[in-house]
Amino acid sequence: MSEPHHRQRRRQLPRGRLLLLAVFLAAAVFAGYHCLFRAPEQKQPDPEPLPQEEVPALSPEEEAAAEALRSHMERKPDFYTILLSGVDDHNGGSDTNILVAVDAANDAIYGASIPRDTKAIINGKAHKINYAYNSGGVGLLADTVSEQLGIPVDYTVQVDLRGFEALVNAIGGVTFNVPVNMDYDDPYQDLHIHFSKGTQKLNGADALKVVRFRHNNDGTGYGSEDIGRMQTQQAFLKAVAKQVLTVSNLGKVDDFVKIFQSYVETDLTVGNLAWLGKEAIAMGADAIAFSTLPNAWKSPYIYLDQEATLALINEHLNPYVEDRVPEDLNIPS
């Protein structure tokens, strides 16, 4: 099979990014992988079971329907969906979940935050979507997200919050614009968050507090609690990406690998990660964008806006060649 056309148009890399490619190569060698760069496999629909006995040939109408279904499930090249979950808020849960679409064919990475209070049907009953992780781990969470949005979750990545803190420290802290004044104390968790609005340098422990903040003790803050927190998380992840993809971090790859091995669980292989890292470096941090699935709050759940969510899926998250249609989604009302 010939190389996809986009490989021919890929822009030449600046010297700094070429050096970073060499670093990712070294990281793969450090991990002991023989196949250094291996594109991930895309999740395909389960094949229909083979018939136990001969069946009559399909009618022309049935053949047309089967071809339409095959076409509807045809996947784009080099397009992957990855569910990124921040785990353990000392309750064994996953309150931060972002569905990331990596479109290597078009140089784009897009993350859509999934509000933790999103209504979902789990094991036949209505729950908030983060219950899926508590009930059945990341597998059930991925299946729940896929069922609602009508698209597959190819891979999952679970990041322990201690790993987040370690990464920020490894890159020397992150300069970040804290969006609101933060004054919160929870003696039960020994959690104390006190930051003034504005740009400041955050170490790992401070960064973790900023991205966990929901509201002040007097109820002020974002005004939208989890939605505001997700926007801050998205902005902070973008700031981290910009800082990680710099020449100044060339000598820290061993540290990054050790952090990853200690605090991250994923079904991506090291070769897959090396390939994805190479692609991300080639794109640059400006290719990364975030949003939150469109929604409205009506106690006790967040309800996804079906029409707006479908539009967002087709614009940024859909791994299929054909647009998804309302019948593909299964969003509870």
mmCIF file of C-alpha atoms in Angstrom:
data_model
loop_
_atom_site.group_PDB
_atom_site.id
_atom_site.type_symbol
_atom_site.label_atom_id
_atom_site.label_comp_id
_atom_site.label_asym_id
_atom_site.label_seq_id
_atom_site.Cartn_x
_atom_site.Cartn_y
_atom_site.Cartn_z
ATOM 1 C CA MET A 1 0.000 0.000 0.000
ATOM 2 C CA SER A 2 1.419 3.403 -0.918
ATOM 3 C CA GLU A 3 2.222 6.051 1.687
ATOM 4 C CA PRO A 4 -0.781 8.356 2.450
ATOM 5 C CA HIS A 5 -0.663 11.630 0.576
ATOM 6 C CA HIS A 6 -0.359 13.702 3.761
ATOM 7 C CA ARG A 7 3.110 12.250 4.341
ATOM 8 C CA GLN A 8 4.251 13.987 1.180
ATOM 9 C CA ARG A 9 2.964 17.366 2.264
ATOM 10 C CA ARG A 10 4.243 17.187 5.864
ATOM 11 C CA ARG A 11 6.300 20.297 6.466
ATOM 12 C CA GLN A 12 10.039 20.085 7.143
ATOM 13 C CA LEU A 13 10.814 19.968 10.847
ATOM 14 C CA PRO A 14 12.868 22.697 12.506
ATOM 15 C CA ARG A 15 16.154 21.548 13.986
ATOM 16 C CA GLY A 16 14.832 21.664 17.554
ATOM 17 C CA ARG A 17 12.016 19.263 16.728
ATOM 18 C CA LEU A 18 14.393 16.939 14.901
ATOM 19 C CA LEU A 19 16.408 16.770 18.109
ATOM 20 C CA LEU A 20 13.229 15.908 20.002
ATOM 21 C CA LEU A 21 12.528 13.112 17.534
ATOM 22 C CA ALA A 22 15.932 11.695 18.391
ATOM 23 C CA VAL A 23 15.031 11.913 22.052
ATOM 24 C CA PHE A 24 11.815 9.929 21.539
ATOM 25 C CA LEU A 25 13.875 7.338 19.681
ATOM 26 C CA ALA A 26 16.204 7.142 22.661
ATOM 27 C CA ALA A 27 13.210 6.786 24.981
ATOM 28 C CA ALA A 28 11.943 3.800 23.025
ATOM 29 C CA VAL A 29 15.398 2.193 23.169
ATOM 30 C CA PHE A 30 15.481 2.875 26.907
ATOM 31 C CA ALA A 31 12.221 0.941 27.220
ATOM 32 C CA GLY A 32 13.777 -2.046 25.444
ATOM 33 C CA TYR A 33 11.508 -2.026 22.396
ATOM 34 C CA HIS A 34 12.647 -3.642 19.152
ATOM 35 C CA CYS A 35 10.012 -1.973 17.018
ATOM 36 C CA LEU A 36 10.624 1.658 17.888
ATOM 37 C CA PHE A 37 7.790 3.419 16.090
ATOM 38 C CA ARG A 38 4.583 1.479 15.551
ATOM 39 C CA ALA A 39 1.295 3.137 14.637
ATOM 40 C CA PRO A 40 -1.552 1.991 16.916
ATOM 41 C CA GLU A 41 -4.246 -0.281 15.547
ATOM 42 C CA GLN A 42 -7.716 1.122 15.047
ATOM 43 C CA LYS A 43 -10.680 -0.497 16.756
ATOM 44 C CA GLN A 44 -12.963 -2.204 14.266
ATOM 45 C CA PRO A 45 -16.542 -3.420 14.766
ATOM 46 C CA ASP A 46 -16.809 -7.017 15.931
ATOM 47 C CA PRO A 47 -17.189 -9.245 12.880
ATOM 48 C CA GLU A 48 -20.498 -11.014 12.352
ATOM 49 C CA PRO A 49 -20.359 -14.651 13.509
ATOM 50 C CA LEU A 50 -19.897 -17.176 10.741
ATOM 51 C CA PRO A 51 -23.086 -19.067 9.856
ATOM 52 C CA GLN A 52 -23.357 -22.595 11.167
ATOM 53 C CA GLU A 53 -24.852 -23.800 7.907
ATOM 54 C CA GLU A 54 -25.286 -22.563 4.394
ATOM 55 C CA VAL A 55 -27.643 -19.626 4.054
ATOM 56 C CA PRO A 56 -29.335 -18.280 0.922
ATOM 57 C CA ALA A 57 -27.551 -15.552 -0.993
ATOM 58 C CA LEU A 58 -28.434 -12.014 -0.023
ATOM 59 C CA SER A 59 -31.039 -10.204 -2.029
ATOM 60 C CA PRO A 60 -29.954 -7.045 -3.878
ATOM 61 C CA GLU A 61 -31.626 -4.961 -1.175
ATOM 62 C CA GLU A 62 -29.788 -6.839 1.587
ATOM 63 C CA GLU A 63 -26.489 -6.491 -0.258
ATOM 64 C CA ALA A 64 -27.073 -2.744 -0.608
ATOM 65 C CA ALA A 65 -27.831 -2.457 3.110
ATOM 66 C CA ALA A 66 -24.685 -4.416 4.006
ATOM 67 C CA GLU A 67 -22.555 -2.204 1.756
ATOM 68 C CA ALA A 68 -24.088 0.939 3.261
ATOM 69 C CA LEU A 69 -23.214 -0.319 6.744
ATOM 70 C CA ARG A 70 -19.646 -1.159 5.681
ATOM 71 C CA SER A 71 -19.246 2.305 4.197
ATOM 72 C CA HIS A 72 -20.666 3.922 7.329
ATOM 73 C CA MET A 73 -18.032 2.143 9.443
ATOM 74 C CA GLU A 74 -15.032 2.855 7.204
ATOM 75 C CA ARG A 75 -12.306 4.536 9.252
ATOM 76 C CA LYS A 76 -10.112 7.495 8.413
ATOM 77 C CA PRO A 77 -6.387 6.730 8.116
ATOM 78 C CA ASP A 78 -4.127 7.583 11.076
ATOM 79 C CA PHE A 79 -7.021 8.713 13.273
ATOM 80 C CA TYR A 80 -7.191 7.419 16.864
ATOM 81 C CA THR A 81 -9.404 8.037 19.883
ATOM 82 C CA ILE A 82 -7.866 7.837 23.345
ATOM 83 C CA LEU A 83 -9.724 8.215 26.650
ATOM 84 C CA LEU A 84 -7.487 10.077 29.103
ATOM 85 C CA SER A 85 -8.527 9.716 32.751
ATOM 86 C CA GLY A 86 -7.068 11.382 35.817
ATOM 87 C CA VAL A 87 -7.489 8.838 38.583
ATOM 88 C CA ASP A 88 -7.509 8.861 42.345
ATOM 89 C CA ASP A 89 -8.837 11.794 44.202
ATOM 90 C CA HIS A 90 -8.292 9.577 47.287
ATOM 91 C CA ASN A 91 -11.644 7.944 46.509
ATOM 92 C CA GLY A 92 -10.463 5.603 43.766
ATOM 93 C CA GLY A 93 -12.474 7.533 41.201
ATOM 94 C CA SER A 94 -11.938 9.235 37.864
ATOM 95 C CA ASP A 95 -13.351 12.754 37.986
ATOM 96 C CA THR A 96 -11.291 14.016 35.038
ATOM 97 C CA ASN A 97 -12.021 12.346 31.713
ATOM 98 C CA ILE A 98 -11.020 13.688 28.305
ATOM 99 C CA LEU A 99 -11.677 11.947 24.997
ATOM 100 C CA VAL A 100 -8.691 12.783 22.810
ATOM 101 C CA ALA A 101 -8.789 12.467 19.014
ATOM 102 C CA VAL A 102 -5.397 12.230 17.329
ATOM 103 C CA ASP A 103 -5.774 13.030 13.625
ATOM 104 C CA ALA A 104 -2.242 12.472 12.384
ATOM 105 C CA ALA A 105 -3.354 12.731 8.759
ATOM 106 C CA ASN A 106 -4.414 16.351 9.274
ATOM 107 C CA ASP A 107 -1.994 17.439 12.034
ATOM 108 C CA ALA A 108 -4.596 17.910 14.767
ATOM 109 C CA ILE A 109 -5.103 16.753 18.351
ATOM 110 C CA TYR A 110 -8.441 17.538 19.963
ATOM 111 C CA GLY A 111 -9.569 16.833 23.506
ATOM 112 C CA ALA A 112 -13.192 16.943 24.637
ATOM 113 C CA SER A 113 -13.763 16.974 28.389
ATOM 114 C CA ILE A 114 -16.616 14.823 29.649
ATOM 115 C CA PRO A 115 -18.322 16.342 32.718
ATOM 116 C CA ARG A 116 -18.257 13.879 35.604
ATOM 117 C CA ASP A 117 -21.979 14.469 36.335
ATOM 118 C CA THR A 118 -23.053 13.623 32.772
ATOM 119 C CA LYS A 119 -26.128 11.397 32.817
ATOM 120 C CA ALA A 120 -25.383 7.868 31.627
ATOM 121 C CA ILE A 121 -27.148 4.522 31.636
ATOM 122 C CA ILE A 122 -24.844 2.042 33.365
ATOM 123 C CA ASN A 123 -25.890 -1.543 33.969
ATOM 124 C CA GLY A 124 -29.432 -0.577 33.014
ATOM 125 C CA LYS A 125 -29.772 2.289 35.505
ATOM 126 C CA ALA A 126 -29.254 6.062 35.393
ATOM 127 C CA HIS A 127 -26.017 7.254 36.989
ATOM 128 C CA LYS A 128 -23.484 10.023 36.707
ATOM 129 C CA ILE A 129 -20.908 8.914 34.164
ATOM 130 C CA ASN A 130 -17.985 8.780 36.593
ATOM 131 C CA TYR A 131 -19.847 5.948 38.338
ATOM 132 C CA ALA A 132 -18.781 3.740 35.423
ATOM 133 C CA TYR A 133 -15.152 3.872 36.541
ATOM 134 C CA ASN A 134 -16.045 3.138 40.146
ATOM 135 C CA SER A 135 -18.282 0.255 39.066
ATOM 136 C CA GLY A 136 -16.288 -1.409 36.314
ATOM 137 C CA GLY A 137 -12.982 0.378 35.881
ATOM 138 C CA VAL A 138 -11.707 2.069 32.762
ATOM 139 C CA GLY A 139 -13.157 -0.652 30.521
ATOM 140 C CA LEU A 140 -16.735 0.091 31.546
ATOM 141 C CA LEU A 141 -16.067 3.828 31.386
ATOM 142 C CA ALA A 142 -14.726 3.530 27.825
ATOM 143 C CA ASP A 143 -17.692 1.387 26.781
ATOM 144 C CA THR A 144 -20.109 3.927 28.301
ATOM 145 C CA VAL A 145 -18.475 6.854 26.489
ATOM 146 C CA SER A 146 -18.424 4.915 23.209
ATOM 147 C CA GLU A 147 -22.088 3.928 23.560
ATOM 148 C CA GLN A 148 -23.185 7.515 24.175
ATOM 149 C CA LEU A 149 -21.113 9.178 21.462
ATOM 150 C CA GLY A 150 -21.447 6.516 18.774
ATOM 151 C CA ILE A 151 -17.711 6.249 18.155
ATOM 152 C CA PRO A 152 -15.113 3.766 19.392
ATOM 153 C CA VAL A 153 -12.601 4.400 22.152
ATOM 154 C CA ASP A 154 -9.459 2.852 20.686
ATOM 155 C CA TYR A 155 -7.221 3.160 23.741
ATOM 156 C CA THR A 156 -7.257 4.306 27.349
ATOM 157 C CA VAL A 157 -4.665 6.142 29.432
ATOM 158 C CA GLN A 158 -5.028 6.432 33.206
ATOM 159 C CA VAL A 159 -2.807 8.964 34.955
ATOM 160 C CA ASP A 160 -2.362 8.903 38.717
ATOM 161 C CA LEU A 161 -2.508 12.446 40.097
ATOM 162 C CA ARG A 162 0.909 11.914 41.676
ATOM 163 C CA GLY A 163 2.272 11.393 38.185
ATOM 164 C CA PHE A 164 0.782 14.719 37.099
ATOM 165 C CA GLU A 165 2.577 16.396 39.991
ATOM 166 C CA ALA A 166 5.848 14.617 39.175
ATOM 167 C CA LEU A 167 5.696 15.641 35.501
ATOM 168 C CA VAL A 168 5.184 19.312 36.331
ATOM 169 C CA ASN A 169 8.167 19.190 38.682
ATOM 170 C CA ALA A 170 10.278 17.369 36.063
ATOM 171 C CA ILE A 171 9.821 20.196 33.541
ATOM 172 C CA GLY A 172 10.715 22.789 36.171
ATOM 173 C CA GLY A 173 7.183 24.003 36.890
ATOM 174 C CA VAL A 174 4.711 25.694 34.563
ATOM 175 C CA THR A 175 3.942 29.373 34.105
ATOM 176 C CA PHE A 176 0.165 29.613 34.149
ATOM 177 C CA ASN A 177 -2.542 32.255 34.319
ATOM 178 C CA VAL A 178 -4.717 31.283 37.297
ATOM 179 C CA PRO A 179 -8.201 32.378 36.128
ATOM 180 C CA VAL A 180 -9.830 33.279 39.473
ATOM 181 C CA ASN A 181 -8.923 33.935 43.099
ATOM 182 C CA MET A 182 -8.856 30.583 44.875
ATOM 183 C CA ASP A 183 -9.465 30.271 48.610
ATOM 184 C CA TYR A 184 -10.544 26.845 49.753
ATOM 185 C CA ASP A 185 -9.814 24.698 52.798
ATOM 186 C CA ASP A 186 -10.883 21.112 53.427
ATOM 187 C CA PRO A 187 -9.335 19.875 56.679
ATOM 188 C CA TYR A 188 -10.746 16.373 56.118
ATOM 189 C CA GLN A 189 -8.608 15.966 52.994
ATOM 190 C CA ASP A 190 -5.862 18.243 54.330
ATOM 191 C CA LEU A 191 -6.452 20.233 51.153
ATOM 192 C CA HIS A 192 -5.692 23.950 51.206
ATOM 193 C CA ILE A 193 -5.917 25.971 47.989
ATOM 194 C CA HIS A 194 -4.909 29.622 48.125
ATOM 195 C CA PHE A 195 -3.909 31.436 44.930
ATOM 196 C CA SER A 196 -4.465 34.939 43.614
ATOM 197 C CA LYS A 197 -5.783 35.435 40.107
ATOM 198 C CA GLY A 198 -3.037 36.043 37.561
ATOM 199 C CA THR A 199 0.062 34.607 35.914
ATOM 200 C CA GLN A 200 2.462 32.735 38.168
ATOM 201 C CA LYS A 201 4.945 29.866 38.217
ATOM 202 C CA LEU A 202 3.419 26.680 39.645
ATOM 203 C CA ASN A 203 5.296 23.658 40.919
ATOM 204 C CA GLY A 204 3.712 20.198 40.823
ATOM 205 C CA ALA A 205 1.904 20.418 44.161
ATOM 206 C CA ASP A 206 0.550 23.887 43.381
ATOM 207 C CA ALA A 207 -0.530 22.857 39.877
ATOM 208 C CA LEU A 208 -2.462 19.905 41.272
ATOM 209 C CA LYS A 209 -4.322 22.206 43.643
ATOM 210 C CA VAL A 210 -5.189 24.649 40.856
ATOM 211 C CA VAL A 211 -6.631 21.963 38.561
ATOM 212 C CA ARG A 212 -8.599 20.387 41.426
ATOM 213 C CA PHE A 213 -10.204 23.675 42.537
ATOM 214 C CA ARG A 214 -13.985 23.902 42.088
ATOM 215 C CA HIS A 215 -15.156 26.780 44.325
ATOM 216 C CA ASN A 216 -14.179 28.908 47.298
ATOM 217 C CA ASN A 217 -15.371 28.239 50.827
ATOM 218 C CA ASP A 218 -17.923 31.046 50.460
ATOM 219 C CA GLY A 219 -19.300 29.545 47.241
ATOM 220 C CA THR A 220 -17.692 32.030 44.857
ATOM 221 C CA GLY A 221 -15.237 31.065 42.158
ATOM 222 C CA TYR A 222 -16.005 29.921 38.633
ATOM 223 C CA GLY A 223 -19.759 30.119 39.004
ATOM 224 C CA SER A 224 -20.001 26.842 37.121
ATOM 225 C CA GLU A 225 -17.899 24.566 39.358
ATOM 226 C CA ASP A 226 -16.984 21.504 37.279
ATOM 227 C CA ILE A 227 -17.332 23.298 33.924
ATOM 228 C CA GLY A 228 -14.979 26.036 35.104
ATOM 229 C CA ARG A 229 -12.598 23.451 36.513
ATOM 230 C CA MET A 230 -12.519 21.572 33.200
ATOM 231 C CA GLN A 231 -11.685 24.773 31.328
ATOM 232 C CA THR A 232 -8.792 25.381 33.713
ATOM 233 C CA GLN A 233 -7.605 21.798 33.263
ATOM 234 C CA GLN A 234 -7.708 22.189 29.494
ATOM 235 C CA ALA A 235 -5.736 25.443 29.602
ATOM 236 C CA PHE A 236 -3.177 23.921 31.952
ATOM 237 C CA LEU A 237 -2.704 20.817 29.786
ATOM 238 C CA LYS A 238 -2.089 23.102 26.795
ATOM 239 C CA ALA A 239 0.519 24.999 28.815
ATOM 240 C CA VAL A 240 2.206 21.738 29.830
ATOM 241 C CA ALA A 241 2.266 20.537 26.211
ATOM 242 C CA LYS A 242 3.930 23.755 25.069
ATOM 243 C CA GLN A 243 6.596 23.415 27.724
ATOM 244 C CA VAL A 244 7.236 19.688 27.242
ATOM 245 C CA LEU A 245 7.730 20.106 23.480
ATOM 246 C CA THR A 246 10.766 22.365 23.868
ATOM 247 C CA VAL A 247 14.480 21.847 23.346
ATOM 248 C CA SER A 248 15.107 22.720 27.022
ATOM 249 C CA ASN A 249 13.614 19.364 27.978
ATOM 250 C CA LEU A 250 15.950 17.288 25.784
ATOM 251 C CA GLY A 251 17.888 15.977 28.764
ATOM 252 C CA LYS A 252 14.823 14.929 30.756
ATOM 253 C CA VAL A 253 13.544 12.010 28.707
ATOM 254 C CA ASP A 254 14.767 9.435 31.243
ATOM 255 C CA ASP A 255 12.785 11.283 33.913
ATOM 256 C CA PHE A 256 9.674 11.324 31.719
ATOM 257 C CA VAL A 257 9.946 7.604 31.006
ATOM 258 C CA LYS A 258 10.323 6.762 34.700
ATOM 259 C CA ILE A 259 7.322 8.922 35.609
ATOM 260 C CA PHE A 260 5.287 7.252 32.891
ATOM 261 C CA GLN A 261 6.248 3.776 34.062
ATOM 262 C CA SER A 262 5.380 4.606 37.679
ATOM 263 C CA TYR A 263 2.139 6.536 37.333
ATOM 264 C CA VAL A 264 0.469 5.704 34.005
ATOM 265 C CA GLU A 265 -1.571 2.675 32.963
ATOM 266 C CA THR A 266 -2.429 2.250 29.291
ATOM 267 C CA ASP A 267 -3.127 -0.369 26.659
ATOM 268 C CA LEU A 268 -0.901 1.507 24.202
ATOM 269 C CA THR A 269 2.470 -0.143 23.653
ATOM 270 C CA VAL A 270 5.763 1.697 24.018
ATOM 271 C CA GLY A 271 6.116 1.533 20.234
ATOM 272 C CA ASN A 272 2.653 3.119 19.870
ATOM 273 C CA LEU A 273 3.603 5.855 22.329
ATOM 274 C CA ALA A 274 6.841 6.556 20.475
ATOM 275 C CA TRP A 275 4.890 6.862 17.208
ATOM 276 C CA LEU A 276 2.284 9.160 18.781
ATOM 277 C CA GLY A 277 5.037 11.240 20.404
ATOM 278 C CA LYS A 278 6.761 11.629 17.052
ATOM 279 C CA GLU A 279 3.501 12.777 15.484
ATOM 280 C CA ALA A 280 2.760 15.232 18.323
ATOM 281 C CA ILE A 281 6.217 16.772 18.031
ATOM 282 C CA ALA A 282 5.809 17.152 14.277
ATOM 283 C CA MET A 283 2.473 18.917 14.806
ATOM 284 C CA GLY A 284 3.608 21.193 17.633
ATOM 285 C CA ALA A 285 1.623 22.388 20.638
ATOM 286 C CA ASP A 286 -0.435 24.818 18.555
ATOM 287 C CA ALA A 287 -2.140 21.841 16.914
ATOM 288 C CA ILE A 288 -3.703 20.890 20.264
ATOM 289 C CA ALA A 289 -7.176 22.197 21.107
ATOM 290 C CA PHE A 290 -9.764 21.457 23.799
ATOM 291 C CA SER A 291 -13.435 21.944 24.520
ATOM 292 C CA THR A 292 -16.148 20.468 26.738
ATOM 293 C CA LEU A 293 -19.007 18.353 25.411
ATOM 294 C CA PRO A 294 -21.985 20.755 25.007
ATOM 295 C CA ASN A 295 -24.332 20.388 27.922
ATOM 296 C CA ALA A 296 -26.882 21.829 30.314
ATOM 297 C CA TRP A 297 -27.248 21.261 34.058
ATOM 298 C CA LYS A 298 -30.523 20.046 35.508
ATOM 299 C CA SER A 299 -30.135 18.522 38.960
ATOM 300 C CA PRO A 300 -28.888 15.954 39.622
ATOM 301 C CA TYR A 301 -27.305 15.450 36.169
ATOM 302 C CA ILE A 302 -25.558 17.226 33.352
ATOM 303 C CA TYR A 303 -27.413 16.492 30.116
ATOM 304 C CA LEU A 304 -25.486 16.507 26.854
ATOM 305 C CA ASP A 305 -26.963 18.639 24.089
ATOM 306 C CA GLN A 306 -27.575 15.990 21.429
ATOM 307 C CA GLU A 307 -27.506 18.250 18.373
ATOM 308 C CA ALA A 308 -24.461 20.279 19.462
ATOM 309 C CA THR A 309 -22.626 17.156 20.654
ATOM 310 C CA LEU A 310 -23.202 15.462 17.300
ATOM 311 C CA ALA A 311 -21.817 18.533 15.498
ATOM 312 C CA LEU A 312 -18.712 18.529 17.719
ATOM 313 C CA ILE A 313 -18.190 14.800 17.148
ATOM 314 C CA ASN A 314 -18.335 15.180 13.378
ATOM 315 C CA GLU A 315 -16.036 18.181 13.377
ATOM 316 C CA HIS A 316 -13.355 16.894 15.749
ATOM 317 C CA LEU A 317 -13.826 13.400 17.203
ATOM 318 C CA ASN A 318 -15.312 11.194 14.477
ATOM 319 C CA PRO A 319 -12.805 8.513 13.367
ATOM 320 C CA TYR A 320 -15.065 7.414 10.504
ATOM 321 C CA VAL A 321 -15.057 8.720 6.938
ATOM 322 C CA GLU A 322 -18.817 9.287 6.993
ATOM 323 C CA ASP A 323 -20.434 11.712 9.419
ATOM 324 C CA ARG A 324 -22.260 10.207 12.367
ATOM 325 C CA VAL A 325 -26.018 10.658 12.394
ATOM 326 C CA PRO A 326 -28.414 11.041 15.351
ATOM 327 C CA GLU A 327 -29.210 7.316 15.272
ATOM 328 C CA ASP A 328 -25.533 6.502 16.003
ATOM 329 C CA LEU A 329 -25.631 8.310 19.343
ATOM 330 C CA ASN A 330 -27.263 7.048 22.498
ATOM 331 C CA ILE A 331 -27.406 10.089 24.777
ATOM 332 C CA PRO A 332 -29.919 9.779 27.642
ATOM 333 C CA SER A 333 -32.553 12.479 27.863
#
